[in-house]
Amino acid sequence: MQETWRWYGPFDKITLPEVAQTGATGIVNALHEIPYGEVWKPEAINARADEIRTAGFDWAVVESLPIHERIKRGEGDLTQLFANYRQSMANLAAAGVQVICYNFMPLLDWTRTDLAAPVARGGTCLRFEAYRMAAFEIHMLGRAKAEDDYPEEVRHRAAIWFQKSTDADREALLHAIMSGLPGAYDRYDVDGLRDALTLYDGLDRDALRANYRRFLNEIIPTAEDLGMRFCVHPDDPPRDILGLPRIVSNAADIDWIMSAHDSNANGLTLCAGSLGANPANDVPAIAAAHADRIHFAHLRNVRKDPDGAFEEAAHLEGDTDMVALIKVLLDEEKRRKSEGRADASIPFRPDHGHDLLSDADRETHPGYPLIGRLRGLAELRGVIAGLSHVD
């Protein structure tokens, strides 16, 4: 498996020389400065590729080539947006980048309610607190029917939190929820988010699936022609958020996606943390069912609470059997090698990490500290080495 590291380019407080010291050989990167829907020009791609390769790395995966929200909504004439997307793909392929990770989450990317929840022996982690999300949706956003999405106990705790909260508490909650948006784009305030949600009125699960199928039909044939591998990232968290449907949350969803366009170019980013936050998901089993279509892996762990809350655990702790999951990936690599496949090696990255030691002083992207991810990478590297030795 190829060890990679997510690097945010000019927005990252961590430098490529520092990343080199982690031992990772591949970089996961995107041109976050380019607005959604615009073409990634060859000049911009080649400049970033040269920067990465000059530092001694392979640009292993693009994460992400974002999908414009109009495509997710199926809104208006999408001809130019699809054409721009295909042109960006061609430009990336010409620069030697073959794997594209993306998601189909409406409006928001990953969502947390706390960016610095304390960890038992020191440090902090990302956390999704169900009652705080309920407080935001019901009491701050005032979303219609939000109460229907939460059980009575969670609603009760939400009301108590809101009554006791200060303006600073509410601002911190909004900041945490907005922090999953990548790059340098403006985050919404409460009024802005409320307005943005109106654009999704009437978008139910079936409609979002239909729009997703259209995206696959427009894009995957081009990926096949270019020799590229697309891999969808699961929803994070794997549940409806803000009344918007999520359609990449469980085993049945992934089964549907893989069959919606049956091609090796239509693959999966196996995110152990996102899938692991759903109590119904057996992550190693999902990986085994779709091993031949896994083109990228995010390895992290979560610890869940009965009310729907969860937090980032250390990479070898939490609720997912990480050793069993890595064995699935190594077995798949061995199978691919026996077939002589060019994509035999599966790139992975230590996804998220606790803020440890001096991480708190770096102000890196939430969930992407240096020391915490380095600890995770070292632990995962040890598991891979041990399993490889046994084999």
mmCIF file of C-alpha atoms in Angstrom:
data_model
loop_
_atom_site.group_PDB
_atom_site.id
_atom_site.type_symbol
_atom_site.label_atom_id
_atom_site.label_comp_id
_atom_site.label_asym_id
_atom_site.label_seq_id
_atom_site.Cartn_x
_atom_site.Cartn_y
_atom_site.Cartn_z
ATOM 1 C CA MET A 1 0.000 0.000 0.000
ATOM 2 C CA GLN A 2 1.259 3.458 -0.859
ATOM 3 C CA GLU A 3 1.559 5.808 2.111
ATOM 4 C CA THR A 4 0.128 9.223 1.241
ATOM 5 C CA TRP A 5 -0.508 12.477 3.068
ATOM 6 C CA ARG A 6 -3.206 15.052 2.505
ATOM 7 C CA TRP A 7 -1.637 18.444 1.869
ATOM 8 C CA TYR A 8 -3.626 21.616 1.290
ATOM 9 C CA GLY A 9 -1.057 23.379 -0.845
ATOM 10 C CA PRO A 10 -0.824 27.145 -0.235
ATOM 11 C CA PHE A 11 -3.482 26.898 2.494
ATOM 12 C CA ASP A 12 -1.502 24.375 4.569
ATOM 13 C CA LYS A 13 0.558 25.304 7.643
ATOM 14 C CA ILE A 14 2.481 22.030 7.196
ATOM 15 C CA THR A 15 5.259 22.163 4.596
ATOM 16 C CA LEU A 16 6.276 19.490 2.131
ATOM 17 C CA PRO A 17 9.728 19.115 3.779
ATOM 18 C CA GLU A 18 7.897 18.352 7.032
ATOM 19 C CA VAL A 19 5.662 15.845 5.263
ATOM 20 C CA ALA A 20 8.794 14.168 3.863
ATOM 21 C CA GLN A 21 9.863 13.377 7.426
ATOM 22 C CA THR A 22 6.693 11.324 7.972
ATOM 23 C CA GLY A 23 7.880 8.731 5.454
ATOM 24 C CA ALA A 24 4.884 9.178 3.147
ATOM 25 C CA THR A 25 5.727 8.998 -0.551
ATOM 26 C CA GLY A 26 2.515 10.286 -2.097
ATOM 27 C CA ILE A 27 0.623 13.558 -1.789
ATOM 28 C CA VAL A 28 -3.154 13.907 -1.853
ATOM 29 C CA ASN A 29 -3.958 17.396 -3.071
ATOM 30 C CA ALA A 30 -6.466 19.586 -4.892
ATOM 31 C CA LEU A 31 -6.565 23.058 -6.383
ATOM 32 C CA HIS A 32 -8.875 24.428 -3.705
ATOM 33 C CA GLU A 33 -8.378 27.976 -4.912
ATOM 34 C CA ILE A 34 -10.304 27.326 -8.152
ATOM 35 C CA PRO A 35 -14.064 27.955 -7.835
ATOM 36 C CA TYR A 36 -16.348 24.976 -8.296
ATOM 37 C CA GLY A 37 -17.363 24.422 -11.887
ATOM 38 C CA GLU A 38 -14.387 26.152 -13.496
ATOM 39 C CA VAL A 39 -11.794 24.293 -15.567
ATOM 40 C CA TRP A 40 -8.542 23.324 -13.878
ATOM 41 C CA LYS A 41 -6.137 24.766 -16.436
ATOM 42 C CA PRO A 42 -2.975 22.836 -17.417
ATOM 43 C CA GLU A 43 -0.768 25.678 -16.155
ATOM 44 C CA ALA A 44 -2.205 25.477 -12.635
ATOM 45 C CA ILE A 45 -2.128 21.671 -12.569
ATOM 46 C CA ASN A 46 1.435 21.470 -13.858
ATOM 47 C CA ALA A 47 2.650 24.090 -11.399
ATOM 48 C CA ARG A 48 1.226 22.114 -8.472
ATOM 49 C CA ALA A 49 2.512 18.827 -9.882
ATOM 50 C CA ASP A 50 6.001 20.292 -10.289
ATOM 51 C CA GLU A 51 5.932 21.590 -6.708
ATOM 52 C CA ILE A 52 4.941 18.177 -5.377
ATOM 53 C CA ARG A 53 7.397 16.211 -7.506
ATOM 54 C CA THR A 54 10.289 18.588 -6.881
ATOM 55 C CA ALA A 55 9.785 17.904 -3.171
ATOM 56 C CA GLY A 56 10.225 14.183 -3.864
ATOM 57 C CA PHE A 57 6.599 13.035 -3.886
ATOM 58 C CA ASP A 58 4.130 11.481 -6.287
ATOM 59 C CA TRP A 59 0.829 13.341 -6.714
ATOM 60 C CA ALA A 60 -1.038 10.153 -5.933
ATOM 61 C CA VAL A 61 -4.664 11.298 -5.647
ATOM 62 C CA VAL A 62 -6.720 14.400 -6.356
ATOM 63 C CA GLU A 63 -9.005 15.059 -3.403
ATOM 64 C CA SER A 64 -11.246 16.451 -4.598
ATOM 65 C CA LEU A 65 -12.277 17.580 -8.053
ATOM 66 C CA PRO A 66 -15.438 19.193 -6.664
ATOM 67 C CA ILE A 67 -18.850 18.711 -8.192
ATOM 68 C CA HIS A 68 -20.834 21.925 -8.635
ATOM 69 C CA GLU A 69 -23.942 22.087 -6.461
ATOM 70 C CA ARG A 70 -26.127 22.643 -9.514
ATOM 71 C CA ILE A 71 -25.166 19.148 -10.681
ATOM 72 C CA LYS A 72 -26.199 17.714 -7.321
ATOM 73 C CA ARG A 73 -29.490 19.593 -7.543
ATOM 74 C CA GLY A 74 -29.995 18.751 -11.229
ATOM 75 C CA GLU A 75 -30.636 22.436 -11.838
ATOM 76 C CA GLY A 76 -30.834 24.025 -15.274
ATOM 77 C CA ASP A 77 -28.670 23.360 -18.318
ATOM 78 C CA LEU A 78 -25.639 21.465 -17.023
ATOM 79 C CA THR A 79 -23.921 20.983 -20.376
ATOM 80 C CA GLN A 80 -21.101 23.438 -19.717
ATOM 81 C CA LEU A 81 -20.495 22.241 -16.166
ATOM 82 C CA PHE A 82 -20.086 18.660 -17.337
ATOM 83 C CA ALA A 83 -17.852 19.776 -20.202
ATOM 84 C CA ASN A 84 -15.673 21.754 -17.781
ATOM 85 C CA TYR A 85 -15.427 18.761 -15.472
ATOM 86 C CA ARG A 86 -14.347 16.465 -18.291
ATOM 87 C CA GLN A 87 -11.766 19.011 -19.449
ATOM 88 C CA SER A 88 -10.311 19.200 -15.941
ATOM 89 C CA MET A 89 -10.096 15.405 -15.936
ATOM 90 C CA ALA A 90 -8.239 15.426 -19.256
ATOM 91 C CA ASN A 91 -5.831 18.068 -17.989
ATOM 92 C CA LEU A 92 -5.119 16.050 -14.829
ATOM 93 C CA ALA A 93 -4.575 12.880 -16.830
ATOM 94 C CA ALA A 94 -2.134 14.704 -19.100
ATOM 95 C CA ALA A 95 -0.163 15.656 -15.969
ATOM 96 C CA GLY A 96 -0.013 12.019 -14.868
ATOM 97 C CA VAL A 97 -2.686 12.115 -12.157
ATOM 98 C CA GLN A 98 -4.908 9.051 -12.445
ATOM 99 C CA VAL A 99 -7.025 8.817 -9.250
ATOM 100 C CA ILE A 100 -9.783 11.281 -8.345
ATOM 101 C CA CYS A 101 -11.586 11.164 -5.011
ATOM 102 C CA TYR A 102 -14.867 13.095 -4.805
ATOM 103 C CA ASN A 103 -18.068 13.216 -2.798
ATOM 104 C CA PHE A 104 -21.738 13.737 -3.571
ATOM 105 C CA MET A 105 -22.811 15.342 -0.278
ATOM 106 C CA PRO A 106 -25.217 18.241 -0.855
ATOM 107 C CA LEU A 107 -24.061 21.676 0.326
ATOM 108 C CA LEU A 108 -21.776 20.658 3.215
ATOM 109 C CA ASP A 109 -18.755 18.364 3.344
ATOM 110 C CA TRP A 110 -17.801 16.574 6.574
ATOM 111 C CA THR A 111 -19.656 17.915 9.607
ATOM 112 C CA ARG A 112 -18.594 18.122 13.262
ATOM 113 C CA THR A 113 -19.902 20.081 16.231
ATOM 114 C CA ASP A 114 -16.626 20.265 18.199
ATOM 115 C CA LEU A 115 -13.150 20.754 16.752
ATOM 116 C CA ALA A 116 -11.278 20.294 20.036
ATOM 117 C CA ALA A 117 -12.993 17.721 22.240
ATOM 118 C CA PRO A 118 -10.647 16.562 25.005
ATOM 119 C CA VAL A 119 -8.986 13.143 24.742
ATOM 120 C CA ALA A 120 -8.548 11.077 27.911
ATOM 121 C CA ARG A 121 -4.741 11.196 28.135
ATOM 122 C CA GLY A 122 -4.287 14.620 26.619
ATOM 123 C CA GLY A 123 -4.803 16.222 23.248
ATOM 124 C CA THR A 124 -8.047 16.923 21.432
ATOM 125 C CA CYS A 125 -10.122 15.363 18.671
ATOM 126 C CA LEU A 126 -13.004 16.117 16.337
ATOM 127 C CA ARG A 127 -16.433 15.178 17.682
ATOM 128 C CA PHE A 128 -20.001 15.089 16.401
ATOM 129 C CA GLU A 129 -22.398 15.668 19.278
ATOM 130 C CA ALA A 130 -25.962 14.749 18.342
ATOM 131 C CA TYR A 131 -27.618 17.117 20.799
ATOM 132 C CA ARG A 132 -25.495 20.076 19.674
ATOM 133 C CA MET A 133 -26.367 19.399 16.051
ATOM 134 C CA ALA A 134 -30.009 19.245 17.116
ATOM 135 C CA ALA A 135 -29.624 22.550 18.974
ATOM 136 C CA PHE A 136 -28.196 24.117 15.841
ATOM 137 C CA GLU A 137 -30.893 22.819 13.520
ATOM 138 C CA ILE A 138 -33.891 23.343 15.821
ATOM 139 C CA HIS A 139 -33.020 26.459 17.808
ATOM 140 C CA MET A 140 -30.402 28.376 15.805
ATOM 141 C CA LEU A 141 -31.348 27.569 12.218
ATOM 142 C CA GLY A 142 -35.031 27.062 12.895
ATOM 143 C CA ARG A 143 -35.296 24.419 10.205
ATOM 144 C CA ALA A 144 -38.824 23.158 9.664
ATOM 145 C CA LYS A 145 -39.330 19.548 10.755
ATOM 146 C CA ALA A 146 -35.837 19.360 12.279
ATOM 147 C CA GLU A 147 -37.357 17.982 15.483
ATOM 148 C CA ASP A 148 -38.520 14.913 13.554
ATOM 149 C CA ASP A 149 -34.887 13.931 12.907
ATOM 150 C CA TYR A 150 -33.905 13.559 16.561
ATOM 151 C CA PRO A 151 -35.228 11.386 19.413
ATOM 152 C CA GLU A 152 -36.858 13.034 22.421
ATOM 153 C CA GLU A 153 -33.840 12.658 24.714
ATOM 154 C CA VAL A 154 -31.561 14.383 22.182
ATOM 155 C CA ARG A 155 -34.103 17.187 21.669
ATOM 156 C CA HIS A 156 -34.329 17.668 25.434
ATOM 157 C CA ARG A 157 -30.556 17.972 25.806
ATOM 158 C CA ALA A 158 -30.480 20.316 22.824
ATOM 159 C CA ALA A 159 -32.995 22.654 24.413
ATOM 160 C CA ILE A 160 -31.047 22.753 27.678
ATOM 161 C CA TRP A 161 -27.782 23.470 25.860
ATOM 162 C CA PHE A 162 -29.340 26.247 23.824
ATOM 163 C CA GLN A 163 -30.911 27.908 26.864
ATOM 164 C CA LYS A 164 -27.553 27.942 28.670
ATOM 165 C CA SER A 165 -25.401 28.811 25.663
ATOM 166 C CA THR A 166 -23.753 32.178 25.158
ATOM 167 C CA ASP A 167 -23.292 34.006 21.873
ATOM 168 C CA ALA A 168 -19.702 32.733 21.881
ATOM 169 C CA ASP A 169 -20.910 29.135 22.329
ATOM 170 C CA ARG A 170 -23.246 29.455 19.385
ATOM 171 C CA GLU A 171 -20.599 31.100 17.235
ATOM 172 C CA ALA A 172 -18.177 28.273 18.062
ATOM 173 C CA LEU A 173 -20.791 25.695 17.073
ATOM 174 C CA LEU A 174 -21.445 27.426 13.750
ATOM 175 C CA HIS A 175 -17.698 27.639 13.106
ATOM 176 C CA ALA A 176 -17.274 23.919 13.765
ATOM 177 C CA ILE A 177 -20.129 22.958 11.441
ATOM 178 C CA MET A 178 -18.743 25.162 8.663
ATOM 179 C CA SER A 179 -15.164 23.900 9.039
ATOM 180 C CA GLY A 180 -15.693 20.884 6.808
ATOM 181 C CA LEU A 181 -15.786 23.108 3.742
ATOM 182 C CA PRO A 182 -12.352 22.903 2.059
ATOM 183 C CA GLY A 183 -10.124 25.598 0.669
ATOM 184 C CA ALA A 184 -10.536 29.345 0.968
ATOM 185 C CA TYR A 185 -14.262 29.669 0.354
ATOM 186 C CA ASP A 186 -16.541 31.757 2.517
ATOM 187 C CA ARG A 187 -18.411 29.894 5.205
ATOM 188 C CA TYR A 188 -22.112 30.538 5.773
ATOM 189 C CA ASP A 189 -23.542 32.439 8.675
ATOM 190 C CA VAL A 190 -26.904 31.232 9.980
ATOM 191 C CA ASP A 191 -28.938 33.449 7.651
ATOM 192 C CA GLY A 192 -26.752 32.526 4.686
ATOM 193 C CA LEU A 193 -27.100 28.823 5.410
ATOM 194 C CA ARG A 194 -30.865 29.186 5.772
ATOM 195 C CA ASP A 195 -31.007 30.887 2.366
ATOM 196 C CA ALA A 196 -28.740 28.283 0.773
ATOM 197 C CA LEU A 197 -30.964 25.464 1.999
ATOM 198 C CA THR A 198 -33.942 26.876 0.120
ATOM 199 C CA LEU A 199 -32.189 25.971 -3.134
ATOM 200 C CA TYR A 200 -32.568 22.302 -2.172
ATOM 201 C CA ASP A 201 -36.308 22.406 -1.471
ATOM 202 C CA GLY A 202 -37.884 19.247 -2.842
ATOM 203 C CA LEU A 203 -34.586 17.399 -3.285
ATOM 204 C CA ASP A 204 -35.331 13.987 -1.832
ATOM 205 C CA ARG A 205 -33.312 10.770 -1.883
ATOM 206 C CA ASP A 206 -34.690 9.570 -5.206
ATOM 207 C CA ALA A 207 -34.001 12.901 -6.907
ATOM 208 C CA LEU A 208 -30.439 13.045 -5.568
ATOM 209 C CA ARG A 209 -29.836 9.489 -6.758
ATOM 210 C CA ALA A 210 -31.109 10.361 -10.207
ATOM 211 C CA ASN A 211 -28.763 13.346 -10.351
ATOM 212 C CA TYR A 212 -25.887 11.183 -9.189
ATOM 213 C CA ARG A 213 -26.592 8.553 -11.835
ATOM 214 C CA ARG A 214 -26.540 11.288 -14.449
ATOM 215 C CA PHE A 215 -23.169 12.480 -13.146
ATOM 216 C CA LEU A 216 -21.764 8.952 -13.411
ATOM 217 C CA ASN A 217 -23.097 8.526 -16.920
ATOM 218 C CA GLU A 218 -21.587 11.853 -17.986
ATOM 219 C CA ILE A 219 -18.190 11.324 -16.366
ATOM 220 C CA ILE A 220 -17.254 7.641 -16.088
ATOM 221 C CA PRO A 221 -16.983 6.997 -19.868
ATOM 222 C CA THR A 222 -14.434 9.838 -20.026
ATOM 223 C CA ALA A 223 -12.585 8.351 -17.055
ATOM 224 C CA GLU A 224 -12.423 5.036 -18.916
ATOM 225 C CA ASP A 225 -11.052 6.729 -22.028
ATOM 226 C CA LEU A 226 -8.409 8.556 -19.976
ATOM 227 C CA GLY A 227 -7.453 5.518 -17.899
ATOM 228 C CA MET A 228 -8.542 7.324 -14.731
ATOM 229 C CA ARG A 229 -10.059 5.868 -11.576
ATOM 230 C CA PHE A 230 -12.856 7.698 -9.788
ATOM 231 C CA CYS A 231 -13.651 6.866 -6.172
ATOM 232 C CA VAL A 232 -16.581 8.254 -4.236
ATOM 233 C CA HIS A 233 -16.098 9.235 -0.597
ATOM 234 C CA PRO A 234 -18.831 8.129 1.812
ATOM 235 C CA ASP A 235 -21.020 10.644 3.608
ATOM 236 C CA ASP A 236 -19.594 12.116 6.793
ATOM 237 C CA PRO A 237 -21.492 11.671 8.999
ATOM 238 C CA PRO A 238 -23.422 8.856 7.294
ATOM 239 C CA ARG A 239 -26.861 10.323 7.956
ATOM 240 C CA ASP A 240 -29.093 13.064 6.586
ATOM 241 C CA ILE A 241 -27.898 16.530 7.632
ATOM 242 C CA LEU A 242 -29.905 19.779 7.663
ATOM 243 C CA GLY A 243 -32.832 17.961 6.077
ATOM 244 C CA LEU A 244 -30.718 17.091 3.044
ATOM 245 C CA PRO A 245 -30.528 13.472 1.888
ATOM 246 C CA ARG A 246 -27.295 11.524 2.057
ATOM 247 C CA ILE A 247 -26.964 8.624 -0.386
ATOM 248 C CA VAL A 248 -23.456 7.200 0.257
ATOM 249 C CA SER A 249 -23.931 6.122 3.852
ATOM 250 C CA ASN A 250 -24.197 2.331 4.059
ATOM 251 C CA ALA A 251 -23.596 -0.974 2.316
ATOM 252 C CA ALA A 252 -26.809 -0.767 0.283
ATOM 253 C CA ASP A 253 -25.921 2.718 -0.952
ATOM 254 C CA ILE A 254 -22.496 1.565 -2.107
ATOM 255 C CA ASP A 255 -23.996 -1.494 -3.792
ATOM 256 C CA TRP A 256 -26.299 0.849 -5.731
ATOM 257 C CA ILE A 257 -23.464 3.175 -6.769
ATOM 258 C CA MET A 258 -21.223 0.372 -8.000
ATOM 259 C CA SER A 259 -24.090 -1.079 -10.061
ATOM 260 C CA ALA A 260 -25.323 2.318 -11.319
ATOM 261 C CA HIS A 261 -22.356 2.379 -13.692
ATOM 262 C CA ASP A 262 -20.629 -0.993 -13.648
ATOM 263 C CA SER A 263 -17.047 -0.057 -14.458
ATOM 264 C CA ASN A 264 -13.720 -0.303 -12.698
ATOM 265 C CA ALA A 265 -13.423 3.448 -13.267
ATOM 266 C CA ASN A 266 -16.435 3.909 -10.962
ATOM 267 C CA GLY A 267 -14.886 3.048 -7.626
ATOM 268 C CA LEU A 268 -14.873 3.667 -3.895
ATOM 269 C CA THR A 269 -12.788 5.656 -1.467
ATOM 270 C CA LEU A 270 -12.887 3.306 1.496
ATOM 271 C CA CYS A 271 -13.199 5.774 4.398
ATOM 272 C CA ALA A 272 -13.165 3.700 7.555
ATOM 273 C CA GLY A 273 -14.175 6.630 9.733
ATOM 274 C CA SER A 274 -17.142 7.834 7.710
ATOM 275 C CA LEU A 275 -18.590 4.371 7.261
ATOM 276 C CA GLY A 276 -17.648 3.446 10.817
ATOM 277 C CA ALA A 277 -19.830 6.218 12.257
ATOM 278 C CA ASN A 278 -22.925 4.282 11.150
ATOM 279 C CA PRO A 279 -23.666 1.509 13.702
ATOM 280 C CA ALA A 280 -25.184 -0.630 10.946
ATOM 281 C CA ASN A 281 -21.978 -0.725 8.902
ATOM 282 C CA ASP A 282 -19.493 -3.592 9.085
ATOM 283 C CA VAL A 283 -16.564 -1.747 7.519
ATOM 284 C CA PRO A 284 -14.293 -4.752 6.787
ATOM 285 C CA ALA A 285 -17.271 -6.545 5.216
ATOM 286 C CA ILE A 286 -18.076 -3.558 2.999
ATOM 287 C CA ALA A 287 -14.425 -3.398 1.971
ATOM 288 C CA ALA A 288 -14.396 -7.105 1.137
ATOM 289 C CA ALA A 289 -17.592 -6.818 -0.926
ATOM 290 C CA HIS A 290 -16.134 -4.064 -3.111
ATOM 291 C CA ALA A 291 -12.405 -4.706 -2.802
ATOM 292 C CA ASP A 292 -11.829 -4.758 -6.547
ATOM 293 C CA ARG A 293 -13.272 -1.230 -6.842
ATOM 294 C CA ILE A 294 -11.375 0.380 -3.937
ATOM 295 C CA HIS A 295 -8.993 2.915 -5.472
ATOM 296 C CA PHE A 296 -8.100 4.877 -2.335
ATOM 297 C CA ALA A 297 -8.410 4.373 1.422
ATOM 298 C CA HIS A 298 -8.858 6.762 4.334
ATOM 299 C CA LEU A 299 -7.846 4.892 7.457
ATOM 300 C CA ARG A 300 -9.137 6.315 10.720
ATOM 301 C CA ASN A 301 -11.318 5.132 13.562
ATOM 302 C CA VAL A 302 -14.310 6.428 15.484
ATOM 303 C CA ARG A 303 -15.943 5.704 18.803
ATOM 304 C CA LYS A 304 -19.749 5.897 18.773
ATOM 305 C CA ASP A 305 -22.313 6.730 21.453
ATOM 306 C CA PRO A 306 -25.869 5.312 21.511
ATOM 307 C CA ASP A 307 -27.507 8.686 20.796
ATOM 308 C CA GLY A 308 -25.753 9.121 17.428
ATOM 309 C CA ALA A 309 -22.736 11.041 18.676
ATOM 310 C CA PHE A 310 -19.237 9.925 17.708
ATOM 311 C CA GLU A 311 -15.666 11.115 17.960
ATOM 312 C CA GLU A 312 -12.345 10.433 16.292
ATOM 313 C CA ALA A 313 -10.525 7.652 18.141
ATOM 314 C CA ALA A 314 -6.864 6.750 17.824
ATOM 315 C CA HIS A 315 -6.287 4.867 14.587
ATOM 316 C CA LEU A 316 -6.011 1.422 16.208
ATOM 317 C CA GLU A 317 -8.726 2.061 18.784
ATOM 318 C CA GLY A 318 -12.404 2.814 18.286
ATOM 319 C CA ASP A 319 -15.145 0.571 16.961
ATOM 320 C CA THR A 320 -13.657 -0.627 13.653
ATOM 321 C CA ASP A 321 -11.279 -3.583 13.572
ATOM 322 C CA MET A 322 -8.491 -1.807 11.715
ATOM 323 C CA VAL A 323 -6.309 -4.913 11.500
ATOM 324 C CA ALA A 324 -9.102 -6.873 9.813
ATOM 325 C CA LEU A 325 -9.765 -3.982 7.439
ATOM 326 C CA ILE A 326 -6.131 -3.622 6.413
ATOM 327 C CA LYS A 327 -5.939 -7.370 5.807
ATOM 328 C CA VAL A 328 -8.798 -7.038 3.296
ATOM 329 C CA LEU A 329 -6.856 -4.333 1.466
ATOM 330 C CA LEU A 330 -3.599 -6.293 1.474
ATOM 331 C CA ASP A 331 -5.364 -9.413 0.201
ATOM 332 C CA GLU A 332 -6.853 -7.353 -2.616
ATOM 333 C CA GLU A 333 -3.449 -5.950 -3.506
ATOM 334 C CA LYS A 334 -2.060 -9.477 -3.699
ATOM 335 C CA ARG A 335 -4.916 -10.501 -5.995
ATOM 336 C CA ARG A 336 -4.330 -7.515 -8.271
ATOM 337 C CA LYS A 337 -0.616 -8.214 -8.466
ATOM 338 C CA SER A 338 -1.359 -11.788 -9.516
ATOM 339 C CA GLU A 339 -3.387 -10.375 -12.410
ATOM 340 C CA GLY A 340 -0.665 -7.906 -13.337
ATOM 341 C CA ARG A 341 -2.911 -4.903 -12.744
ATOM 342 C CA ALA A 342 -1.301 -1.472 -12.984
ATOM 343 C CA ASP A 343 -3.381 -0.285 -10.028
ATOM 344 C CA ALA A 344 -2.249 -3.089 -7.724
ATOM 345 C CA SER A 345 -1.007 -0.726 -5.009
ATOM 346 C CA ILE A 346 -3.816 0.978 -3.100
ATOM 347 C CA PRO A 347 -2.919 4.477 -1.872
ATOM 348 C CA PHE A 348 -4.008 5.219 1.673
ATOM 349 C CA ARG A 349 -3.632 8.100 4.052
ATOM 350 C CA PRO A 350 -3.926 8.405 7.824
ATOM 351 C CA ASP A 351 -7.192 10.273 7.895
ATOM 352 C CA HIS A 352 -7.686 12.875 10.601
ATOM 353 C CA GLY A 353 -5.801 12.618 13.854
ATOM 354 C CA HIS A 354 -5.743 13.919 17.394
ATOM 355 C CA ASP A 355 -4.105 17.260 18.052
ATOM 356 C CA LEU A 356 -1.129 16.182 20.178
ATOM 357 C CA LEU A 357 1.721 18.048 21.817
ATOM 358 C CA SER A 358 2.588 21.130 19.719
ATOM 359 C CA ASP A 359 -0.200 20.485 17.187
ATOM 360 C CA ALA A 360 -2.428 22.883 19.126
ATOM 361 C CA ASP A 361 -0.085 25.757 18.262
ATOM 362 C CA ARG A 362 -0.005 25.137 14.511
ATOM 363 C CA GLU A 363 -3.598 26.101 13.600
ATOM 364 C CA THR A 364 -3.715 23.532 10.833
ATOM 365 C CA HIS A 365 -6.900 22.476 9.067
ATOM 366 C CA PRO A 366 -9.223 20.850 11.635
ATOM 367 C CA GLY A 367 -8.529 17.139 11.823
ATOM 368 C CA TYR A 368 -5.260 17.444 9.906
ATOM 369 C CA PRO A 369 -2.482 18.008 12.465
ATOM 370 C CA LEU A 370 1.120 16.976 11.926
ATOM 371 C CA ILE A 371 1.936 14.953 15.036
ATOM 372 C CA GLY A 372 -1.461 13.304 15.410
ATOM 373 C CA ARG A 373 -1.467 12.059 11.823
ATOM 374 C CA LEU A 374 2.162 11.015 12.095
ATOM 375 C CA ARG A 375 1.231 8.843 15.069
ATOM 376 C CA GLY A 376 -1.601 7.344 13.025
ATOM 377 C CA LEU A 377 0.613 6.705 10.015
ATOM 378 C CA ALA A 378 3.221 4.993 12.184
ATOM 379 C CA GLU A 379 0.595 2.744 13.761
ATOM 380 C CA LEU A 380 -0.931 1.827 10.412
ATOM 381 C CA ARG A 381 2.520 1.216 8.945
ATOM 382 C CA GLY A 382 3.190 -1.227 11.770
ATOM 383 C CA VAL A 383 -0.017 -3.148 11.111
ATOM 384 C CA ILE A 384 0.785 -3.376 7.398
ATOM 385 C CA ALA A 385 4.308 -4.567 8.102
ATOM 386 C CA GLY A 386 3.116 -7.180 10.587
ATOM 387 C CA LEU A 387 0.415 -8.565 8.300
ATOM 388 C CA SER A 388 2.813 -8.586 5.342
ATOM 389 C CA HIS A 389 5.344 -10.535 7.422
ATOM 390 C CA VAL A 390 2.727 -13.136 8.384
ATOM 391 C CA ASP A 391 1.799 -13.607 4.741
#
